[in-house]
Amino acid sequence: MQKEREILPDYRMAEKRKWKAYVAIFAVMAFVSAVVTPVAIMTFDNFACRTQPHGPDDFLAYCRSPRYGDYEHGALYYGLEPKARESIRAAQVLFLGSSRLQAAFAANATREYFRARGIRYFVMGFGYGDVSPFEQPVMERSGASPKVIVINTDPFFVEPNRLSEPAKEAIEGGPKYLWRLTQKMAFQRVHRIICRVVPLCPESEPSIFRSATDGQWNWIGPYTEEREVPIDQELKERIPQFEIERAKTIGEIFLNRIGLDRRCVVFTGIPSNGLDLTEVAEVLATALHTRFLAPKIDGLATVDGGHFNSRSAELWSAAFVEALTPIVNECL
Amino acid sequence: MLAVMWLVIASLVFYSFDDPYRLLPLILSSITFNFFIGRMLLRSQNRALLAIGIGGDLLLLGYFKYAGFLVETLNAVTGIALPRPNIDLPIGISFFTFTQIAFLVDAYRGEAREYEPFHYTLFVSFFPHLIAGPIYHHKEIMPQFHLQENFRFDISNFGFGLTWFALGLAKKILFADVVAQYATPIFNAAAAGQAVGLVDGWIGACGFGLQLYYDFSGYTDMAIGLALMIGVRLPLNFDSPYKALSLVDFWRRWHMTLSRFLRDYLYIPLGGNRKGPRRRYINLLITMLLGGSWHGAAWTFVMWGAIHGFGLVVNHGWNKVSYRLKLPDPAAWALTLGFVMLAWVPFRADSLSAAFTIWKGMFGFHGLAPAGSVLAGQITIAVMYIAVLLAVALFAPNSQQLLSYPRIIIAGFRRPIRFVPSPPWAIAAGIVFGIAVSFIITQRPTEFLYFRF
């Protein structure tokens, strides 16, 4: 012990003032580095995520890098992108559905149509197949009060427990998840600046950008290349009748909760391989007394059999919004 | 007294938080038993009473720590099939048992004082040391509990303790836990019966040696820091052990408080070096075998203790016969480090066969990398990380040198390094602390290795 006593000097002799300053600086630096370090690590881990092509108000909704993955579920659920939350709240026309909806309305035609009419809209579909069980709470948390709702019923109305992992994580919202989500929010901003200043970013990981103003995806290019996989009319399958019946029940509850005039609720079925979604939309619209719209266009194609390619999205969405005009005029 | 009571309650809550109905009665009964035996010993110095006291302590430790091991060994030796008792090892039992055995022995020798019950309870249960040491001595701690000024908040104690704590946390999170990612898969592979190559074997052994050092010395720094924050000074436990030039030197630098305990309460009572060289070597072997067994109830720990006991015998023997043939320092250092790293293998391995698998790999019996490395594409980064951590252990000042020694000259630096409560030190320590905390939040730290002992 004698040796240790010699080793440990008596710091009580030092001035208290110096020690107070020391502890204060220590605390501030500890806080700053505890906040900065995870963002730095995340930047290092996800450096290959894309920053281009990036719209003026886009955020990085998804990056295939395993340390980033999905961001849009949590970001829209918790309002981490304030402009996106504000856009959902203020949207007069709200589009709901899965990633098929996002692909179909990832088109300039949609943007130009609403811009020309001064109508605020938001395309609020989600990847991972998340539909009503996740989109309803997002709408409620964002304070959405649309005048027109467009729903891609594929079939959209499903049991409350049918949630993807990103949606479950967002709803459970543990502290670790929220902390990681906050890091993702900070990371993409830091990453963008770094890649702008130092043009050495690999820009190699498939990524999806999402506009905070209108919710449209920017994904052909940064996520997948344009492909022409024709929609095969012969391969149509039918959704089982019991699922349609269940969708009617859940749809009724959903629409009652929203409380919007059903004449201002539009069901559609975006064409894709495998399922006859147009027919499903029509059946549900009849049962739930909503409007039904499904423009018929030949020669549509997808990138993967399920999601429109860029050309088809432009063609189909242009036809759709044109057909939507009377309803928009009636409801707004 | 109020402060002491408060610390006793806080320490007991801390200790028993995980399983209060089991841990609280256990530690309180151990404290009560030793307190009263110690009090009687101070009055009578009765040898039988000492035997009862130590026997009771060892019985408790034996039941919780060694019952399963003994049954397993008995089954293996005799071929019978007694059911293995399923007893969870209470956290910190080895540490508080040893602390109290030392107290009983000193009470018997008349080298202890009669303490107040609350002071004694705090001595045993003081939360910074309770789980994994350092194993302190009543003579160095009790006087501090009696000083009123120690229990008044003092910003200098707090700031100094915070710095120690930050340094320890950084060692644990940034060094030990990271290097564990490379060492653990290799030991797991060996446990699963997979052959381990030469490169993997050395990465595993050296990686674990560094993990254990930074883990345990990091824990000790945190314990010292926490105690300093409330004005109590704990003994140091590590003094750059991997700089040792001999095995004897290594044991003066590694887990110093355990070495001190084994020396004062086992080796010297056995006769130490007073009864001739042969008896001395036997005493050394017994001490190290028991020291190894103290770490855990498994033949791997017995093997580790035996290797070190044998190494110490050779080291002392060499010192005796070859005082004219002194090895050059680099050779002595390399020999010592190599021996220590080889000896860590059974300490970490799940079984003796897994230890032999790693050893065979380290000596090239399985080739450079049989059927591919366990670490796949991470070998380069693992080697680099181990090299960096080893360089830090060898060339950087250790915690007490960095924070306390008045003047330390580091090779290559002209200016002496000395801790002062200045803004640059606050910035550096704060950043290190923040980084470690952010790692805790974003990643999953492994548990402290010495908690299970």
PDB file of N, CA, C and O in Angstrom, chain A residues 84-122:
ATOM      1  N   ALA A  84     -41.402  15.831 -44.585  1.00  0.00           N
ATOM      2  CA  ALA A  84     -42.262  14.747 -45.059  1.00  0.00           C
ATOM      3  C   ALA A  84     -43.519  14.666 -44.202  1.00  0.00           C
ATOM      4  O   ALA A  84     -44.635  14.496 -44.706  1.00  0.00           O
ATOM      5  N   ARG A  85     -43.350  14.804 -42.895  1.00  0.00           N
ATOM      6  CA  ARG A  85     -44.522  14.747 -42.009  1.00  0.00           C
ATOM      7  C   ARG A  85     -45.477  15.901 -42.314  1.00  0.00           C
ATOM      8  O   ARG A  85     -46.696  15.713 -42.375  1.00  0.00           O
ATOM      9  N   GLU A  86     -44.900  17.059 -42.537  1.00  0.00           N
ATOM     10  CA  GLU A  86     -45.718  18.216 -42.858  1.00  0.00           C
ATOM     11  C   GLU A  86     -46.450  17.999 -44.188  1.00  0.00           C
ATOM     12  O   GLU A  86     -47.622  18.348 -44.333  1.00  0.00           O
ATOM     13  N   SER A  87     -45.750  17.382 -45.138  1.00  0.00           N
ATOM     14  CA  SER A  87     -46.362  17.124 -46.452  1.00  0.00           C
ATOM     15  C   SER A  87     -47.516  16.141 -46.324  1.00  0.00           C
ATOM     16  O   SER A  87     -48.548  16.296 -46.998  1.00  0.00           O
ATOM     17  N   ILE A  88     -47.354  15.129 -45.462  1.00  0.00           N
ATOM     18  CA  ILE A  88     -48.451  14.150 -45.261  1.00  0.00           C
ATOM     19  C   ILE A  88     -49.635  14.869 -44.607  1.00  0.00           C
ATOM     20  O   ILE A  88     -50.793  14.684 -44.989  1.00  0.00           O
ATOM     21  N   ARG A  89     -49.310  15.701 -43.608  1.00  0.00           N
ATOM     22  CA  ARG A  89     -50.380  16.411 -42.896  1.00  0.00           C
ATOM     23  C   ARG A  89     -51.168  17.322 -43.847  1.00  0.00           C
ATOM     24  O   ARG A  89     -52.389  17.406 -43.783  1.00  0.00           O
ATOM     25  N   ALA A  90     -50.432  17.962 -44.771  1.00  0.00           N
ATOM     26  CA  ALA A  90     -51.078  18.948 -45.626  1.00  0.00           C
ATOM     27  C   ALA A  90     -51.617  18.366 -46.930  1.00  0.00           C
ATOM     28  O   ALA A  90     -52.272  19.081 -47.701  1.00  0.00           O
ATOM     29  N   ALA A  91     -51.331  17.067 -47.187  1.00  0.00           N
ATOM     30  CA  ALA A  91     -51.709  16.489 -48.480  1.00  0.00           C
ATOM     31  C   ALA A  91     -53.230  16.504 -48.657  1.00  0.00           C
ATOM     32  O   ALA A  91     -53.969  16.054 -47.781  1.00  0.00           O
ATOM     33  N   GLN A  92     -53.644  17.003 -49.818  1.00  0.00           N
ATOM     34  CA  GLN A  92     -55.077  16.960 -50.139  1.00  0.00           C
ATOM     35  C   GLN A  92     -55.430  15.622 -50.783  1.00  0.00           C
ATOM     36  O   GLN A  92     -56.542  15.142 -50.654  1.00  0.00           O
ATOM     37  N   VAL A  93     -54.464  15.082 -51.506  1.00  0.00           N
ATOM     38  CA  VAL A  93     -54.659  13.761 -52.115  1.00  0.00           C
ATOM     39  C   VAL A  93     -53.571  12.839 -51.558  1.00  0.00           C
ATOM     40  O   VAL A  93     -52.385  13.160 -51.637  1.00  0.00           O
ATOM     41  N   LEU A  94     -54.012  11.736 -50.964  1.00  0.00           N
ATOM     42  CA  LEU A  94     -53.055  10.812 -50.348  1.00  0.00           C
ATOM     43  C   LEU A  94     -53.140   9.461 -51.057  1.00  0.00           C
ATOM     44  O   LEU A  94     -54.221   8.904 -51.210  1.00  0.00           O
ATOM     45  N   PHE A  95     -52.004   8.977 -51.481  1.00  0.00           N
ATOM     46  CA  PHE A  95     -51.936   7.672 -52.151  1.00  0.00           C
ATOM     47  C   PHE A  95     -51.440   6.643 -51.144  1.00  0.00           C
ATOM     48  O   PHE A  95     -50.402   6.849 -50.503  1.00  0.00           O
ATOM     49  N   LEU A  96     -52.162   5.536 -51.032  1.00  0.00           N
ATOM     50  CA  LEU A  96     -51.773   4.483 -50.080  1.00  0.00           C
ATOM     51  C   LEU A  96     -51.591   3.156 -50.798  1.00  0.00           C
ATOM     52  O   LEU A  96     -52.311   2.859 -51.745  1.00  0.00           O
ATOM     53  N   GLY A  97     -50.633   2.392 -50.324  1.00  0.00           N
ATOM     54  CA  GLY A  97     -50.400   1.083 -50.933  1.00  0.00           C
ATOM     55  C   GLY A  97     -49.024   0.564 -50.576  1.00  0.00           C
ATOM     56  O   GLY A  97     -48.388   1.067 -49.652  1.00  0.00           O
ATOM     57  N   SER A  98     -48.583  -0.414 -51.349  1.00  0.00           N
ATOM     58  CA  SER A  98     -47.290  -1.030 -51.078  1.00  0.00           C
ATOM     59  C   SER A  98     -46.239  -0.448 -52.022  1.00  0.00           C
ATOM     60  O   SER A  98     -46.432   0.628 -52.595  1.00  0.00           O
ATOM     61  N   SER A  99     -45.142  -1.200 -52.208  1.00  0.00           N
ATOM     62  CA  SER A  99     -44.085  -0.725 -53.104  1.00  0.00           C
ATOM     63  C   SER A  99     -44.560  -0.653 -54.556  1.00  0.00           C
ATOM     64  O   SER A  99     -44.028   0.129 -55.342  1.00  0.00           O
ATOM     65  N   ARG A 100     -45.608  -1.437 -54.886  1.00  0.00           N
ATOM     66  CA  ARG A 100     -46.147  -1.375 -56.260  1.00  0.00           C
ATOM     67  C   ARG A 100     -46.714   0.014 -56.538  1.00  0.00           C
ATOM     68  O   ARG A 100     -46.570   0.560 -57.624  1.00  0.00           O
ATOM     69  N   LEU A 101     -47.350   0.578 -55.512  1.00  0.00           N
ATOM     70  CA  LEU A 101     -47.888   1.938 -55.648  1.00  0.00           C
ATOM     71  C   LEU A 101     -46.737   2.929 -55.829  1.00  0.00           C
ATOM     72  O   LEU A 101     -46.795   3.835 -56.654  1.00  0.00           O
ATOM     73  N   GLN A 102     -45.678   2.725 -55.011  1.00  0.00           N
ATOM     74  CA  GLN A 102     -44.542   3.648 -55.099  1.00  0.00           C
ATOM     75  C   GLN A 102     -43.920   3.629 -56.487  1.00  0.00           C
ATOM     76  O   GLN A 102     -43.553   4.665 -57.039  1.00  0.00           O
ATOM     77  N   ALA A 103     -43.827   2.412 -57.071  1.00  0.00           N
ATOM     78  CA  ALA A 103     -43.228   2.295 -58.399  1.00  0.00           C
ATOM     79  C   ALA A 103     -44.136   2.940 -59.456  1.00  0.00           C
ATOM     80  O   ALA A 103     -43.657   3.627 -60.357  1.00  0.00           O
ATOM     81  N   ALA A 104     -45.442   2.736 -59.299  1.00  0.00           N
ATOM     82  CA  ALA A 104     -46.376   3.238 -60.307  1.00  0.00           C
ATOM     83  C   ALA A 104     -46.452   4.764 -60.327  1.00  0.00           C
ATOM     84  O   ALA A 104     -46.677   5.364 -61.381  1.00  0.00           O
ATOM     85  N   PHE A 105     -46.267   5.366 -59.166  1.00  0.00           N
ATOM     86  CA  PHE A 105     -46.376   6.835 -59.129  1.00  0.00           C
ATOM     87  C   PHE A 105     -45.008   7.525 -59.035  1.00  0.00           C
ATOM     88  O   PHE A 105     -44.935   8.705 -58.721  1.00  0.00           O
ATOM     89  N   ALA A 106     -43.940   6.763 -59.279  1.00  0.00           N
ATOM     90  CA  ALA A 106     -42.609   7.376 -59.347  1.00  0.00           C
ATOM     91  C   ALA A 106     -42.445   7.965 -60.750  1.00  0.00           C
ATOM     92  O   ALA A 106     -41.635   7.501 -61.553  1.00  0.00           O
ATOM     93  N   ALA A 107     -43.249   8.965 -61.039  1.00  0.00           N
ATOM     94  CA  ALA A 107     -43.327   9.465 -62.420  1.00  0.00           C
ATOM     95  C   ALA A 107     -43.490  10.986 -62.428  1.00  0.00           C
ATOM     96  O   ALA A 107     -44.195  11.551 -61.591  1.00  0.00           O
ATOM     97  N   ASN A 108     -42.865  11.588 -63.409  1.00  0.00           N
ATOM     98  CA  ASN A 108     -42.998  13.048 -63.563  1.00  0.00           C
ATOM     99  C   ASN A 108     -44.425  13.432 -63.913  1.00  0.00           C
ATOM    100  O   ASN A 108     -44.885  14.518 -63.572  1.00  0.00           O
ATOM    101  N   ALA A 109     -45.108  12.518 -64.611  1.00  0.00           N
ATOM    102  CA  ALA A 109     -46.483  12.811 -65.025  1.00  0.00           C
ATOM    103  C   ALA A 109     -47.348  13.150 -63.808  1.00  0.00           C
ATOM    104  O   ALA A 109     -48.130  14.106 -63.819  1.00  0.00           O
ATOM    105  N   THR A 110     -47.189  12.386 -62.737  1.00  0.00           N
ATOM    106  CA  THR A 110     -47.970  12.622 -61.521  1.00  0.00           C
ATOM    107  C   THR A 110     -47.609  13.989 -60.934  1.00  0.00           C
ATOM    108  O   THR A 110     -48.473  14.795 -60.576  1.00  0.00           O
ATOM    109  N   ARG A 111     -46.323  14.218 -60.842  1.00  0.00           N
ATOM    110  CA  ARG A 111     -45.820  15.455 -60.226  1.00  0.00           C
ATOM    111  C   ARG A 111     -46.325  16.685 -60.998  1.00  0.00           C
ATOM    112  O   ARG A 111     -46.823  17.641 -60.406  1.00  0.00           O
ATOM    113  N   GLU A 112     -46.212  16.596 -62.310  1.00  0.00           N
ATOM    114  CA  GLU A 112     -46.602  17.754 -63.139  1.00  0.00           C
ATOM    115  C   GLU A 112     -48.109  17.980 -63.094  1.00  0.00           C
ATOM    116  O   GLU A 112     -48.569  19.126 -63.071  1.00  0.00           O
ATOM    117  N   TYR A 113     -48.858  16.891 -63.056  1.00  0.00           N
ATOM    118  CA  TYR A 113     -50.310  17.010 -63.013  1.00  0.00           C
ATOM    119  C   TYR A 113     -50.749  17.808 -61.765  1.00  0.00           C
ATOM    120  O   TYR A 113     -51.510  18.760 -61.850  1.00  0.00           O
ATOM    121  N   PHE A 114     -50.248  17.416 -60.618  1.00  0.00           N
ATOM    122  CA  PHE A 114     -50.680  18.075 -59.374  1.00  0.00           C
ATOM    123  C   PHE A 114     -50.084  19.476 -59.244  1.00  0.00           C
ATOM    124  O   PHE A 114     -50.735  20.378 -58.724  1.00  0.00           O
ATOM    125  N   ARG A 115     -48.854  19.624 -59.723  1.00  0.00           N
ATOM    126  CA  ARG A 115     -48.219  20.944 -59.654  1.00  0.00           C
ATOM    127  C   ARG A 115     -49.020  21.940 -60.490  1.00  0.00           C
ATOM    128  O   ARG A 115     -49.263  23.073 -60.057  1.00  0.00           O
ATOM    129  N   ALA A 116     -49.423  21.500 -61.674  1.00  0.00           N
ATOM    130  CA  ALA A 116     -50.167  22.395 -62.575  1.00  0.00           C
ATOM    131  C   ALA A 116     -51.484  22.839 -61.949  1.00  0.00           C
ATOM    132  O   ALA A 116     -51.965  23.942 -62.206  1.00  0.00           O
ATOM    133  N   ARG A 117     -52.053  22.027 -61.090  1.00  0.00           N
ATOM    134  CA  ARG A 117     -53.344  22.353 -60.475  1.00  0.00           C
ATOM    135  C   ARG A 117     -53.201  22.911 -59.067  1.00  0.00           C
ATOM    136  O   ARG A 117     -54.201  23.203 -58.412  1.00  0.00           O
ATOM    137  N   GLY A 118     -51.974  22.998 -58.601  1.00  0.00           N
ATOM    138  CA  GLY A 118     -51.735  23.545 -57.245  1.00  0.00           C
ATOM    139  C   GLY A 118     -52.303  22.662 -56.150  1.00  0.00           C
ATOM    140  O   GLY A 118     -52.750  23.153 -55.106  1.00  0.00           O
ATOM    141  N   ILE A 119     -52.299  21.369 -56.394  1.00  0.00           N
ATOM    142  CA  ILE A 119     -52.859  20.428 -55.402  1.00  0.00           C
ATOM    143  C   ILE A 119     -51.707  19.741 -54.670  1.00  0.00           C
ATOM    144  O   ILE A 119     -50.754  19.271 -55.295  1.00  0.00           O
ATOM    145  N   ARG A 120     -51.809  19.705 -53.349  1.00  0.00           N
ATOM    146  CA  ARG A 120     -50.775  19.018 -52.564  1.00  0.00           C
ATOM    147  C   ARG A 120     -51.126  17.536 -52.442  1.00  0.00           C
ATOM    148  O   ARG A 120     -52.278  17.205 -52.120  1.00  0.00           O
ATOM    149  N   TYR A 121     -50.147  16.703 -52.681  1.00  0.00           N
ATOM    150  CA  TYR A 121     -50.389  15.258 -52.639  1.00  0.00           C
ATOM    151  C   TYR A 121     -49.185  14.565 -52.000  1.00  0.00           C
ATOM    152  O   TYR A 121     -48.097  15.141 -51.898  1.00  0.00           O
ATOM    153  N   PHE A 122     -49.402  13.339 -51.575  1.00  0.00           N
ATOM    154  CA  PHE A 122     -48.286  12.559 -51.021  1.00  0.00           C
ATOM    155  C   PHE A 122     -48.492  11.090 -51.359  1.00  0.00           C
ATOM    156  O   PHE A 122     -49.562  10.528 -51.113  1.00  0.00           O
TER     157      PHE A 122
END
